[in-house]
Amino acid sequence: MKILVCISKTPDTTAKIAFTDNNTKFAGDGVQWIINPYDEWYALVRAIELKEADASTVIHLVTVGAADAEPIIRKALALGGDEAIRINAESQDSFYIAAQIAEVAKQGGYDLIFTGKETIDYNGSSIGGMLAELLNLPYVSLAEKFTIEGTTATIEREIDGGTETNTVQLPVVVSCQKGVAEQRIPNMKGIMSARTKPLKVVEPTAVDALTAVVSFDLPPAKAGVKLVPADNPEELVRLLHEEAKAF
Amino acid sequence: MSVLIFIDHADGHIRKAAIEAACYGAKIAEQTGTTAEAILLGSTPADAAALGQYGIKKVHTVNDASLNTLDAQVYTKVIADAATTTGATVIVFSNNIVGKAVAPRLSARLKAGLVTGAVALPDTGNGFVVKKNVFSGKAFANVSINTAVKIIALNPNAYPVTASEGTAEVVAFSTTVDSPKIQVTATSKVEGDVPLTEAEIVVSGGRGLKGPENWGLVTDLAKALGAATACSRPVADVHWRPHHEHVGQTGIAIAPNLYIAIGISGAIQHLAGVNRSKTIVVINKDPEAPFFKAADYGIVGDAFEVVPKITEAVKKIKGI
């Protein structure tokens, strides 16, 4: 079985969010970059588990980014995966990224394509669905469990207020979230072997982005907390009811 | 020309998030001088014509039983057909589970620019710019959609519902429905639960509650308020509560009217998931808890003493 895992580079969850160039660019200087948690903890780790269960499985990682994305893709290779492909382009919008990955996927003949459910920076939740459409494949989103038997995947996906079990024939595109796998820490052997794993760089295909970020805003600051004494919780309820009209 | 709104429904009722999308789409139709029409897949809910109250003129239904379960590929084809037939220039989804599965596919199929997680009406003064959440609620991006057909997935609880008089014309939309490649073999659902993303009020608990046996504090208050319950990540990680209740950066992002955090310190990742709530109340015994900086109201005190009194006071006001 051949699996493609889509990897994105995002600022660390504790990074300070600020903007430069007249609020048109994320202030990335001094920010710690990580593998998007959904891509790493769930999509990648589940792919590795599938390989552990069936050694003939091949895992490829793909990312769209400039050379500064390489430490991230090496870190992903340290967790597992056989080789990585970096599409040498600055990401423009979700469609641009999905179209680039679709080109790689068409050539690779993958049985399974995993993405995280969204990136924690753009929060688009779009790459998996777009990729599936461009490849004319079924798409199961928000997977919480993923198992495979022969060429049939069984997936528990989130629905409002519960879960639903889907079965689908490979190939399929799946977006992964909590439940699919548990976060792992790369070990020394993985880190050493990642250095020599193939990391192919391919040039992007010509695709027009459909959208563009014009500017960023930060939410307005809160006016400040109104504290109510602990011995008078009834006052809090009164304020919520009469002042905030919150219930 | 039209603004076409995808209407998500479950158990015979149109979802609240879909009604918000209908109001939002109707306003865009007004802004752009077109009409608001809706597309509704699967067994038609009884309240379809009532979408007229929210500004929808015409509801196109595809009453095909195979559409009662989601296969994004099948949905996309049908919605694309409806978009073509109605001459849709803007297509609106709720940015919920179904919307997140279908809108991106439709975007790729129609080569129509997509903004997910929209929080405001598009600015059509100079192009077509939509404000969306980014950095998990820590910032907004203003995104220009540069294609003739535009797709927007609206965040739940981001646009107010306004109802007036009106009945929509309900018409059957005729198209071929492909057979699904995805089979649904089981469904497990907690009955009667308000989906967390749609809840008006959310009561949430953290490690300060010391153990799952104390969760009655949270659920009693939630019950009195008619609220949904949630928790912080550490609580979900140690399985005190199911992980679909985990709100925060790597869990669910919510924007209720009222968010009450009990025994949650307010780590930056947690705040990212809840800071769009209209009113935030924090109850914590640690006056240094970072959550107080993001709160509107707070009590520095012992949750085990304070919360039952709050529950009683709420019941008194509500007469229950």
Coordinates of C-alpha atoms in Angstrom, one line a residue, chain A residues 11-15 17 19 26 37-38 41-42 95 117-127 129-134 136-142 144 154 157-169 178-179 182-183 209-220 222 224-234 236-241 243-244 246-247, chain B residues 8 15 70 72-73 76 96-97 100-101 104-105 107-109 111-116 129 131-147 181-190 195 197 201 225 233 236-237 243 246 249-252 257-258 260 268-269 277-281 283 292-301 306 309-310 313-314 317-318:
Chain A
P11 CA 3.7 28.7 13.9
D12 CA 3.8 27.0 17.3
T13 CA 0.5 27.0 19.3
T14 CA 2.1 29.5 21.8
A15 CA 3.5 31.9 19.1
I17 CA 0.3 36.5 16.6
F19 CA 1.5 41.3 11.7
F26 CA 2.4 37.4 9.6
P37 CA -0.4 19.3 14.9
Y38 CA -3.3 17.6 13.0
W41 CA -0.2 13.8 15.6
Y42 CA -2.9 12.2 13.7
F95 CA -6.7 25.8 -4.0
K117 CA -8.4 18.3 9.6
E118 CA -7.1 21.9 9.2
T119 CA -4.0 23.9 9.8
I120 CA -3.9 25.9 13.0
D121 CA -2.8 29.1 11.1
Y122 CA -5.2 29.5 8.2
N123 CA -8.0 27.2 9.5
G124 CA -9.1 26.5 6.0
S125 CA -10.1 22.8 6.4
S126 CA -10.0 22.7 2.6
I127 CA -7.0 20.9 1.2
G129 CA -11.8 18.1 0.0
M130 CA -10.2 20.1 -2.9
L131 CA -7.6 17.3 -3.4
A132 CA -10.2 14.7 -3.5
E133 CA -12.2 16.6 -6.1
L134 CA -9.2 17.3 -8.3
N136 CA -11.9 12.4 -8.5
L137 CA -11.7 10.4 -5.3
P138 CA -14.1 9.9 -2.4
Y139 CA -13.4 12.1 0.7
V140 CA -14.0 11.3 4.3
S141 CA -13.5 14.3 6.6
L142 CA -12.9 14.6 10.4
E144 CA -11.6 9.8 14.5
T154 CA -13.4 1.7 7.6
R157 CA -16.0 10.2 11.3
E158 CA -17.4 13.0 13.5
I159 CA -21.0 14.1 12.9
D160 CA -22.9 16.6 15.0
G161 CA -23.3 15.1 18.4
G162 CA -21.7 11.7 17.6
T163 CA -19.9 9.6 15.1
E164 CA -20.7 7.7 11.9
T165 CA -19.0 4.6 10.5
N166 CA -18.1 4.8 6.8
T167 CA -16.7 2.1 4.6
V168 CA -15.1 3.0 1.3
Q169 CA -12.9 1.3 -1.3
K178 CA -8.0 13.5 17.5
G179 CA -8.8 9.8 18.0
E182 CA -1.7 9.4 19.6
Q183 CA 1.1 11.9 19.4
A209 CA -4.9 31.1 -6.9
L210 CA -8.6 31.8 -6.5
T211 CA -8.3 34.0 -3.4
A212 CA -5.8 36.3 -1.8
V213 CA -5.4 37.6 1.7
V214 CA -5.7 41.4 1.6
S215 CA -4.9 42.2 5.3
F216 CA -5.1 40.8 8.8
D217 CA -6.8 42.3 11.9
L218 CA -6.4 41.4 15.6
P219 CA -9.6 41.1 17.7
P220 CA -10.4 44.2 19.8
K222 CA -11.4 43.2 26.2
G224 CA -11.3 44.3 31.5
V225 CA -12.8 41.8 33.9
K226 CA -15.5 42.8 36.3
L227 CA -14.8 40.8 39.5
V228 CA -17.6 39.8 41.8
P229 CA -16.9 38.8 45.4
A230 CA -16.9 35.0 46.0
D231 CA -19.4 35.4 48.8
N232 CA -22.0 37.0 46.5
P233 CA -22.3 34.7 43.4
E234 CA -26.0 35.8 43.1
L236 CA -22.8 37.6 39.1
V237 CA -26.0 35.9 38.0
R238 CA -27.8 39.3 38.2
L239 CA -25.2 41.0 36.1
L240 CA -25.3 38.2 33.5
H241 CA -29.1 38.4 33.3
E243 CA -26.4 43.8 32.3
A244 CA -24.9 41.3 29.8
A246 CA -26.5 36.7 28.4
F247 CA -29.4 34.4 29.4
Chain B
D8 CA -28.0 21.5 6.2
R15 CA -30.1 23.3 11.6
L70 CA -23.2 12.4 3.3
A72 CA -19.2 14.7 -0.3
Q73 CA -18.6 13.7 -3.9
T76 CA -20.9 18.3 -4.8
N96 CA -19.9 23.0 10.0
I97 CA -19.2 19.3 9.5
K100 CA -16.3 21.6 5.6
A101 CA -16.7 18.4 3.6
P104 CA -13.9 22.7 -0.7
R105 CA -14.9 20.0 -3.3
S107 CA -14.6 25.1 -5.0
A108 CA -12.2 22.8 -6.8
R109 CA -14.9 21.6 -9.1
K111 CA -12.8 26.8 -9.8
A112 CA -14.7 29.2 -7.6
G113 CA -12.7 30.9 -4.8
L114 CA -13.6 29.7 -1.3
V115 CA -13.4 31.4 2.1
T116 CA -14.2 29.1 5.1
V129 CA -13.5 40.7 0.5
K131 CA -13.4 38.5 6.9
K132 CA -12.5 35.1 8.3
N133 CA -11.0 33.6 11.4
V134 CA -7.4 32.7 11.3
F135 CA -4.8 31.5 13.8
S136 CA -7.5 29.6 15.6
G137 CA -9.5 32.6 16.6
K138 CA -6.5 34.8 17.5
A139 CA -6.8 37.0 14.4
F140 CA -8.9 37.7 11.3
A141 CA -7.9 37.7 7.7
N142 CA -9.6 39.8 5.0
V143 CA -9.6 37.6 2.0
S144 CA -10.4 38.7 -1.5
I145 CA -12.2 36.2 -3.7
N146 CA -11.1 36.8 -7.3
T147 CA -13.3 34.5 -9.3
K181 CA -19.0 5.4 -2.9
I182 CA -19.2 5.8 0.8
Q183 CA -21.4 3.4 2.8
V184 CA -22.6 4.3 6.2
T185 CA -22.6 1.2 8.3
A186 CA -23.3 2.6 11.8
T187 CA -24.2 5.8 13.5
S188 CA -23.9 6.6 17.2
K189 CA -25.4 9.8 18.5
V190 CA -26.0 11.3 21.9
P195 CA -24.0 20.6 18.9
T197 CA -20.6 24.8 17.9
I201 CA -24.5 29.1 26.2
L225 CA -29.1 27.5 31.7
R233 CA -7.7 19.8 26.8
A236 CA -10.2 15.3 27.7
D237 CA -6.6 13.9 27.7
H243 CA -12.8 14.5 23.6
H246 CA -12.7 19.6 24.2
Q249 CA -6.9 25.4 19.6
T250 CA -6.6 21.7 18.9
G251 CA -10.2 20.9 19.8
I252 CA -13.4 22.7 18.8
N257 CA -23.3 34.2 23.6
L258 CA -22.1 33.1 27.0
I260 CA -18.6 30.0 31.6
I268 CA -3.3 30.5 25.2
Q269 CA -4.5 27.4 23.3
S277 CA -17.6 34.2 22.8
K278 CA -19.6 37.3 23.4
T279 CA -19.5 37.2 27.2
I280 CA -16.9 35.2 29.1
V281 CA -17.2 34.3 32.8
I283 CA -14.5 31.1 38.0
F292 CA -9.2 36.6 34.0
K293 CA -7.4 38.8 31.5
A294 CA -9.7 37.5 28.7
A295 CA -12.9 37.5 30.8
D296 CA -15.8 39.9 31.1
Y297 CA -16.9 38.7 34.5
G298 CA -15.1 36.7 37.1
I299 CA -15.2 35.3 40.6
V300 CA -12.0 34.5 42.4
G301 CA -13.2 31.6 44.6
V306 CA -19.5 29.2 44.3
K309 CA -25.0 29.0 44.4
I310 CA -24.9 30.3 40.9
A313 CA -29.6 31.8 41.5
V314 CA -30.1 31.0 37.8
I317 CA -34.5 33.8 37.9
K318 CA -35.8 31.3 35.4

